[in-house]
Tab-separated table of C-alpha atoms in Angstrom:
chain	number	residue	atom	x	y	z
V	1	UNK	CA	47.445	2.271	-53.385
V	2	UNK	CA	45.666	-0.902	-54.497
V	3	UNK	CA	42.855	-0.453	-56.993
V	4	UNK	CA	40.792	-2.494	-59.422
V	5	UNK	CA	40.987	-0.613	-62.696
V	6	UNK	CA	39.365	-1.075	-66.082
V	7	UNK	CA	41.538	-0.783	-69.199
V	8	UNK	CA	38.801	-1.880	-71.595
V	9	UNK	CA	35.044	-1.767	-71.232
V	10	UNK	CA	33.131	-5.018	-71.520
V	11	UNK	CA	32.196	-8.040	-69.410
V	12	UNK	CA	32.912	-8.534	-65.720
V	13	UNK	CA	36.416	-9.878	-66.447
V	14	UNK	CA	37.776	-6.448	-67.384
V	15	UNK	CA	38.813	-5.506	-63.819
V	16	UNK	CA	42.542	-5.692	-63.085
V	17	UNK	CA	44.380	-5.234	-59.794
V	18	UNK	CA	46.905	-2.402	-60.001
V	19	UNK	CA	49.016	-0.160	-57.802
V	20	UNK	CA	48.220	3.474	-58.577
V	21	UNK	CA	49.084	6.791	-56.960
V	22	UNK	CA	47.130	7.892	-53.940
V	23	UNK	CA	44.985	10.935	-54.896
V	24	UNK	CA	46.586	14.347	-54.319
V	25	UNK	CA	44.686	16.679	-52.033
V	26	UNK	CA	42.485	19.443	-53.508
V	27	UNK	CA	40.730	22.396	-51.949
V	28	UNK	CA	37.252	21.529	-50.755
V	29	UNK	CA	37.941	17.795	-50.670
V	30	UNK	CA	38.709	15.088	-48.123
V	31	UNK	CA	40.831	11.969	-48.536
V	32	UNK	CA	38.954	8.900	-47.303
V	33	UNK	CA	40.379	5.456	-46.569
V	34	UNK	CA	37.628	3.222	-47.937
V	35	UNK	CA	36.271	0.337	-45.887
V	36	UNK	CA	33.554	-0.775	-48.290
V	37	UNK	CA	31.760	0.097	-51.513
V	38	UNK	CA	28.552	-1.205	-53.087
V	39	UNK	CA	27.558	-2.101	-56.625
V	40	UNK	CA	24.790	-0.207	-58.402
V	41	UNK	CA	23.111	-0.875	-61.741
V	42	UNK	CA	24.728	2.243	-63.180
V	43	UNK	CA	28.170	0.823	-62.311
V	44	UNK	CA	27.386	-2.181	-64.489
V	45	UNK	CA	26.045	0.022	-67.267
V	46	UNK	CA	29.273	2.027	-67.364
V	47	UNK	CA	31.411	-1.134	-67.334
V	48	UNK	CA	29.407	-2.682	-70.170
V	49	UNK	CA	28.660	0.321	-72.386
V	50	UNK	CA	31.815	2.366	-71.922
V	51	UNK	CA	32.045	5.456	-74.111
V	52	UNK	CA	28.590	4.771	-75.546
V	53	UNK	CA	27.355	6.129	-72.226
V	54	UNK	CA	28.029	9.882	-71.849
V	55	UNK	CA	28.845	9.608	-68.151
V	56	UNK	CA	31.589	6.968	-68.544
V	57	UNK	CA	35.169	7.940	-67.608
V	58	UNK	CA	38.070	7.736	-70.043
V	59	UNK	CA	40.243	4.625	-69.907
V	60	UNK	CA	41.989	3.459	-67.841
V	61	UNK	CA	39.094	3.956	-65.450
V	62	UNK	CA	38.529	3.626	-61.731
V	63	UNK	CA	34.861	2.791	-61.206
V	64	UNK	CA	32.652	2.537	-58.108
V	65	UNK	CA	30.408	5.289	-56.760
V	66	UNK	CA	29.311	4.473	-53.202
V	67	UNK	CA	31.673	4.192	-50.248
V	68	UNK	CA	32.050	4.323	-46.497
V	69	UNK	CA	35.323	4.900	-44.718
V	70	UNK	CA	37.497	7.073	-42.490
V	71	UNK	CA	38.829	10.566	-43.172
V	72	UNK	CA	42.632	10.523	-43.579
V	73	UNK	CA	43.231	14.115	-44.653
V	74	UNK	CA	41.172	17.301	-44.891
V	75	UNK	CA	41.702	19.867	-47.636
V	76	UNK	CA	41.649	23.647	-47.414
V	77	UNK	CA	38.217	25.195	-47.173
V	78	UNK	CA	36.581	22.128	-45.621
V	79	UNK	CA	34.690	22.543	-42.375
V	80	UNK	CA	32.759	19.981	-40.396
V	81	UNK	CA	35.197	17.109	-40.918
V	82	UNK	CA	38.416	16.071	-39.202
V	83	UNK	CA	40.888	13.223	-39.491
V	84	UNK	CA	39.373	10.053	-38.048
V	85	UNK	CA	35.746	10.899	-38.832
V	86	UNK	CA	33.694	8.050	-40.262
V	87	UNK	CA	31.908	9.191	-43.423
V	88	UNK	CA	29.913	7.868	-46.348
V	89	UNK	CA	28.945	9.180	-49.754
V	90	UNK	CA	28.643	8.790	-53.504
V	91	UNK	CA	31.421	10.819	-55.077
V	92	UNK	CA	33.172	9.140	-58.007
V	93	UNK	CA	33.250	6.461	-60.659
V	94	UNK	CA	32.042	8.557	-63.593
V	95	UNK	CA	33.354	11.192	-66.037
V	96	UNK	CA	36.426	12.819	-64.472
V	97	UNK	CA	35.763	11.653	-60.893
V	98	UNK	CA	37.887	8.602	-59.922
V	99	UNK	CA	35.863	5.954	-58.123
V	100	UNK	CA	35.771	3.850	-54.999
V	101	UNK	CA	37.277	0.533	-56.125
V	102	UNK	CA	40.496	1.452	-54.351
V	103	UNK	CA	41.979	1.915	-50.912
V	104	UNK	CA	41.407	5.679	-50.989
V	105	UNK	CA	39.078	8.174	-52.637
V	106	UNK	CA	39.400	11.949	-52.886
V	107	UNK	CA	35.840	13.145	-52.362
V	108	UNK	CA	34.238	16.551	-52.706
V	109	UNK	CA	33.205	17.357	-49.133
V	110	UNK	CA	29.802	18.501	-50.410
V	111	UNK	CA	29.016	14.942	-51.527
V	112	UNK	CA	29.602	13.184	-48.215
V	113	UNK	CA	28.203	13.093	-44.694
V	114	UNK	CA	29.016	11.581	-41.344
V	115	UNK	CA	28.260	7.871	-41.379
V	116	UNK	CA	25.231	6.649	-39.390
V	117	UNK	CA	26.457	5.548	-35.966
V	118	UNK	CA	24.255	2.470	-35.625
V	119	UNK	CA	25.296	0.554	-38.762
V	120	UNK	CA	28.497	-1.019	-40.009
V	121	UNK	CA	30.762	0.364	-42.715
V	122	UNK	CA	29.379	-2.244	-45.119
V	123	UNK	CA	25.816	-1.208	-44.405
V	124	UNK	CA	26.680	2.475	-44.733
V	125	UNK	CA	28.362	1.828	-48.089
V	126	UNK	CA	25.105	0.338	-49.360
V	127	UNK	CA	23.121	3.517	-48.774
V	128	UNK	CA	24.298	6.630	-50.649
V	129	UNK	CA	23.132	6.256	-54.256
V	130	UNK	CA	19.958	4.315	-53.499
V	131	UNK	CA	19.173	6.400	-50.422
V	132	UNK	CA	19.512	9.729	-52.194
V	133	UNK	CA	17.495	8.402	-55.136
V	134	UNK	CA	14.650	7.132	-52.957
V	135	UNK	CA	14.564	10.244	-50.771
V	136	UNK	CA	14.569	12.612	-53.738
V	137	UNK	CA	11.749	10.752	-55.487
V	138	UNK	CA	9.544	10.651	-52.404
V	139	UNK	CA	10.150	14.289	-51.491
V	140	UNK	CA	9.462	15.485	-55.019
V	141	UNK	CA	6.257	13.415	-54.969
V	142	UNK	CA	5.148	15.125	-51.761
V	143	UNK	CA	4.629	11.972	-49.707
V	144	UNK	CA	2.760	12.738	-46.508
V	145	UNK	CA	1.135	10.957	-43.582
V	146	UNK	CA	-1.917	8.894	-44.418
V	147	UNK	CA	-1.275	8.592	-48.136
V	148	UNK	CA	-1.238	5.251	-49.911
V	149	UNK	CA	2.152	4.709	-51.554
V	150	UNK	CA	3.036	1.906	-53.961
V	151	UNK	CA	6.696	0.990	-54.470
V	152	UNK	CA	7.481	-1.139	-57.499
V	153	UNK	CA	10.463	-3.428	-56.905
V	154	UNK	CA	10.476	-3.244	-53.119
V	155	UNK	CA	13.147	-5.911	-52.638
V	156	UNK	CA	15.698	-4.156	-54.849
V	157	UNK	CA	18.410	-1.676	-53.941
V	158	UNK	CA	16.371	1.515	-54.379
V	159	UNK	CA	12.982	-0.046	-53.688
V	160	UNK	CA	13.743	-1.478	-50.251
V	161	UNK	CA	14.980	1.928	-49.122
V	162	UNK	CA	12.032	3.786	-50.685
V	163	UNK	CA	9.418	1.709	-48.909
V	164	UNK	CA	11.100	2.240	-45.529
V	165	UNK	CA	11.386	5.990	-46.084
V	166	UNK	CA	7.747	6.193	-47.163
V	167	UNK	CA	6.758	4.447	-43.922
V	168	UNK	CA	8.960	6.871	-41.978
V	169	UNK	CA	7.039	9.708	-43.647
V	170	UNK	CA	3.784	8.251	-42.343
V	171	UNK	CA	2.444	6.643	-45.503
V	172	UNK	CA	0.531	3.385	-45.830
V	173	UNK	CA	2.991	1.463	-48.007
V	174	UNK	CA	2.477	-1.326	-50.526
V	175	UNK	CA	5.119	-2.929	-52.711
V	176	UNK	CA	5.388	-5.342	-55.631
V	177	UNK	CA	7.629	-8.393	-55.732
V	178	UNK	CA	7.887	-11.492	-57.865
V	179	UNK	CA	8.696	-14.425	-55.601
V	180	UNK	CA	8.335	-15.746	-52.067
V	181	UNK	CA	11.716	-14.433	-50.915
V	182	UNK	CA	11.043	-10.964	-52.321
V	183	UNK	CA	7.551	-10.826	-50.817
V	184	UNK	CA	8.863	-11.980	-47.439
V	185	UNK	CA	11.515	-9.235	-47.430
V	186	UNK	CA	8.943	-6.598	-48.375
V	187	UNK	CA	6.665	-7.678	-45.513
V	188	UNK	CA	9.587	-7.722	-43.069
V	189	UNK	CA	10.326	-4.085	-43.932
V	190	UNK	CA	6.783	-3.053	-43.060
V	191	UNK	CA	5.022	-2.844	-46.428
V	192	UNK	CA	2.070	-4.869	-47.704
V	193	UNK	CA	3.435	-7.191	-50.382
V	194	UNK	CA	1.819	-7.595	-53.817
V	195	UNK	CA	2.784	-10.469	-56.114
V	196	UNK	CA	2.786	-8.850	-59.557
V	197	UNK	CA	3.076	-12.269	-61.195
V	198	UNK	CA	-0.213	-13.583	-59.824
V	199	UNK	CA	-2.278	-10.417	-59.454
V	200	UNK	CA	-3.175	-7.867	-62.125
V	201	UNK	CA	-2.811	-4.136	-61.606
V	202	UNK	CA	-6.571	-3.632	-61.685
V	203	UNK	CA	-7.042	-6.395	-59.119
V	204	UNK	CA	-4.597	-5.032	-56.556
V	205	UNK	CA	-5.780	-1.464	-57.093
V	206	UNK	CA	-9.330	-2.623	-56.348
V	207	UNK	CA	-8.263	-4.718	-53.365
V	208	UNK	CA	-6.078	-2.121	-51.664
V	209	UNK	CA	-7.644	1.202	-52.704
V	210	UNK	CA	-11.247	0.301	-53.553
V	211	UNK	CA	-10.424	1.180	-57.143
V	212	UNK	CA	-9.326	4.746	-56.388
V	213	UNK	CA	-5.614	4.153	-57.046
V	214	UNK	CA	-2.487	4.980	-55.075
V	215	UNK	CA	-1.638	8.588	-54.169
V	216	UNK	CA	2.077	8.132	-54.911
V	217	UNK	CA	3.915	5.490	-56.898
V	218	UNK	CA	7.670	5.061	-56.680
V	219	UNK	CA	8.663	2.983	-59.700
V	220	UNK	CA	12.182	1.617	-59.305
V	221	UNK	CA	11.570	-0.809	-62.183
V	222	UNK	CA	10.623	1.815	-64.767
V	223	UNK	CA	10.682	1.280	-68.505
V	224	UNK	CA	7.496	-0.350	-69.744
V	225	UNK	CA	6.450	-0.850	-66.115
V	226	UNK	CA	5.642	2.857	-66.039
V	227	UNK	CA	2.404	1.943	-67.835
V	228	UNK	CA	1.500	-0.180	-64.797
V	229	UNK	CA	2.300	2.806	-62.599
V	230	UNK	CA	-0.021	5.040	-64.617
V	231	UNK	CA	-2.785	2.434	-64.336
V	232	UNK	CA	-2.300	2.069	-60.572
V	233	UNK	CA	-2.165	5.798	-59.815
V	234	UNK	CA	-5.054	7.812	-58.413
V	235	UNK	CA	-6.474	10.832	-60.221
V	236	UNK	CA	-3.985	13.719	-59.956
V	237	UNK	CA	-1.533	11.246	-58.448
V	238	UNK	CA	2.265	11.366	-58.355
V	239	UNK	CA	4.592	8.942	-60.148
V	240	UNK	CA	8.344	8.947	-59.565
V	241	UNK	CA	10.595	6.725	-61.658
V	242	UNK	CA	14.297	6.008	-61.876
V	243	UNK	CA	14.269	4.449	-65.363
V	244	UNK	CA	12.644	6.449	-68.168
V	245	UNK	CA	14.990	6.122	-71.155
V	246	UNK	CA	12.340	4.957	-73.615
V	247	UNK	CA	9.435	6.070	-75.758
V	248	UNK	CA	6.134	5.547	-73.963
V	249	UNK	CA	2.470	6.456	-74.418
V	250	UNK	CA	1.501	9.148	-71.889
V	251	UNK	CA	-2.206	9.030	-72.713
V	252	UNK	CA	-3.165	7.365	-69.426
V	253	UNK	CA	-1.059	9.871	-67.495
V	254	UNK	CA	-2.755	12.727	-69.346
V	255	UNK	CA	-6.330	11.678	-68.639
V	256	UNK	CA	-5.548	11.075	-64.974
V	257	UNK	CA	-3.682	14.377	-64.615
V	258	UNK	CA	-0.620	12.631	-63.227
V	259	UNK	CA	2.636	14.324	-62.263
V	260	UNK	CA	5.717	12.422	-63.432
V	261	UNK	CA	9.022	12.862	-61.605
V	262	UNK	CA	12.170	11.487	-63.247
V	263	UNK	CA	14.903	10.912	-60.666
V	264	UNK	CA	18.491	11.010	-61.963
V	265	UNK	CA	20.579	11.466	-58.839
V	266	UNK	CA	23.917	11.715	-60.660
V	267	UNK	CA	23.228	15.277	-61.871
V	268	UNK	CA	25.109	17.018	-59.001
V	269	UNK	CA	28.182	14.863	-59.659
V	270	UNK	CA	28.050	15.158	-63.439
V	271	UNK	CA	27.425	18.891	-63.615
V	272	UNK	CA	28.760	20.137	-60.264
V	273	UNK	CA	25.215	21.365	-59.667
V	274	UNK	CA	24.070	21.894	-56.055
V	275	UNK	CA	26.322	19.138	-54.744
V	276	UNK	CA	25.695	20.254	-51.180
V	277	UNK	CA	22.149	18.910	-51.487
V	278	UNK	CA	23.522	15.367	-51.582
V	279	UNK	CA	25.462	15.941	-48.393
V	280	UNK	CA	22.345	17.327	-46.733
V	281	UNK	CA	20.263	14.317	-47.787
V	282	UNK	CA	22.934	11.932	-46.505
V	283	UNK	CA	22.943	13.699	-43.131
V	284	UNK	CA	19.147	13.338	-43.017
V	285	UNK	CA	19.336	9.662	-43.947
V	286	UNK	CA	21.920	9.065	-41.209
V	287	UNK	CA	19.527	10.557	-38.665
V	288	UNK	CA	16.679	8.359	-39.930
V	289	UNK	CA	18.926	5.273	-39.757
V	290	UNK	CA	20.021	6.078	-36.216
V	291	UNK	CA	16.370	6.679	-35.278
V	292	UNK	CA	15.708	3.064	-36.251
V	293	UNK	CA	13.417	3.812	-39.192
V	294	UNK	CA	15.784	2.763	-41.992
V	295	UNK	CA	17.946	-0.327	-42.321
V	296	UNK	CA	19.896	-1.210	-45.473
V	297	UNK	CA	19.574	-4.840	-46.502
V	298	UNK	CA	22.768	-6.502	-47.687
V	299	UNK	CA	22.907	-9.458	-50.023
V	300	UNK	CA	24.096	-12.684	-48.431
V	301	UNK	CA	27.135	-12.970	-50.723
V	302	UNK	CA	30.356	-11.247	-49.591
V	303	UNK	CA	33.076	-9.950	-51.916
V	304	UNK	CA	36.575	-8.506	-51.544
V	305	UNK	CA	38.139	-5.828	-53.742
V	306	UNK	CA	39.736	-8.360	-56.092
V	307	UNK	CA	36.348	-10.070	-56.493
V	308	UNK	CA	34.545	-7.013	-57.828
V	309	UNK	CA	33.883	-8.781	-61.141
V	310	UNK	CA	32.035	-11.507	-59.261
V	311	UNK	CA	30.100	-8.824	-57.386
V	312	UNK	CA	28.978	-7.362	-60.729
V	313	UNK	CA	27.908	-10.842	-61.833
V	314	UNK	CA	25.929	-11.302	-58.638
V	315	UNK	CA	23.946	-8.125	-59.197
V	316	UNK	CA	23.433	-8.951	-62.872
V	317	UNK	CA	22.098	-12.410	-61.992
V	318	UNK	CA	18.947	-10.966	-60.427
V	319	UNK	CA	19.433	-13.294	-57.455
V	320	UNK	CA	20.732	-10.617	-55.082
V	321	UNK	CA	18.441	-9.387	-52.318
V	322	UNK	CA	19.203	-5.851	-51.210
V	323	UNK	CA	22.622	-4.371	-51.994
V	324	UNK	CA	25.741	-6.173	-53.188
V	325	UNK	CA	28.701	-4.907	-51.144
V	326	UNK	CA	32.469	-5.134	-51.689
V	327	UNK	CA	34.807	-4.925	-48.684
V	328	UNK	CA	37.873	-2.857	-49.555
V	329	UNK	CA	39.701	-3.207	-46.258
V	330	UNK	CA	39.665	-6.999	-46.720
V	331	UNK	CA	41.708	-6.739	-49.941
């Protein structure tokens, strides 16, 4: 099968087109012909950092985590799937799990679900990692109807999904962005946009919450921005973040009695820990999509399999809106 493999870690030029063996069937797995995959920040981190990152696969490596496609073969012990089913998931591209930058992927059936019926393969491929991440963070934060939820980075891959899910859960949703295009997208998805470049945290907290703070904050920016999340949170509020690999002063969180939720959605894949939970979340997300409450936003640039390096560059540029998607069946 055709695949874009990495023989050395480094810049976006490391991908090379190769013909490799189609994966051999294993118990509990399904073979999926991939229609599309999407690029996530963690994909770029693995490509750049290589073995300095503990989740990187050995070389030569087949990267790519998200995918949507059609079931070609079903392994022993698998129920609920048959040949011809359209599925989506996040099931490879790290440690010993070969990824989705190829014509086929052998996926643990626990890590996939039936694709939403009302979206394309490209749209479905944009959802798994960011959708699971957003859903997990909001559920762990206990989002409920009537709460005020702030999403940092609402035009990004995780953020634009999180704000839609928070609205689906009945919350009053606000989101930060840094430019006219970002703010317009946030508003179009049903959240009240906040320009973090022109308005201070204290100002928008006063304007939108009368100084009380937000009940839940989903911080898809993370890092030092977590300090802004602590400042914007209400007393005994909830903060979920996807980026917390740093030393940070928790004093503000302490005196507000905040609960901090660190979301690292790769744990089931890395440790074979409760993988079925990912499949369950994906089934739930498919229902929400088909209900009309969730719509993945795709970047305007299109890429084929052999252009995956350019797709990485697009995401790295910061100019992408929504998810960067690579079409495999157009290779």
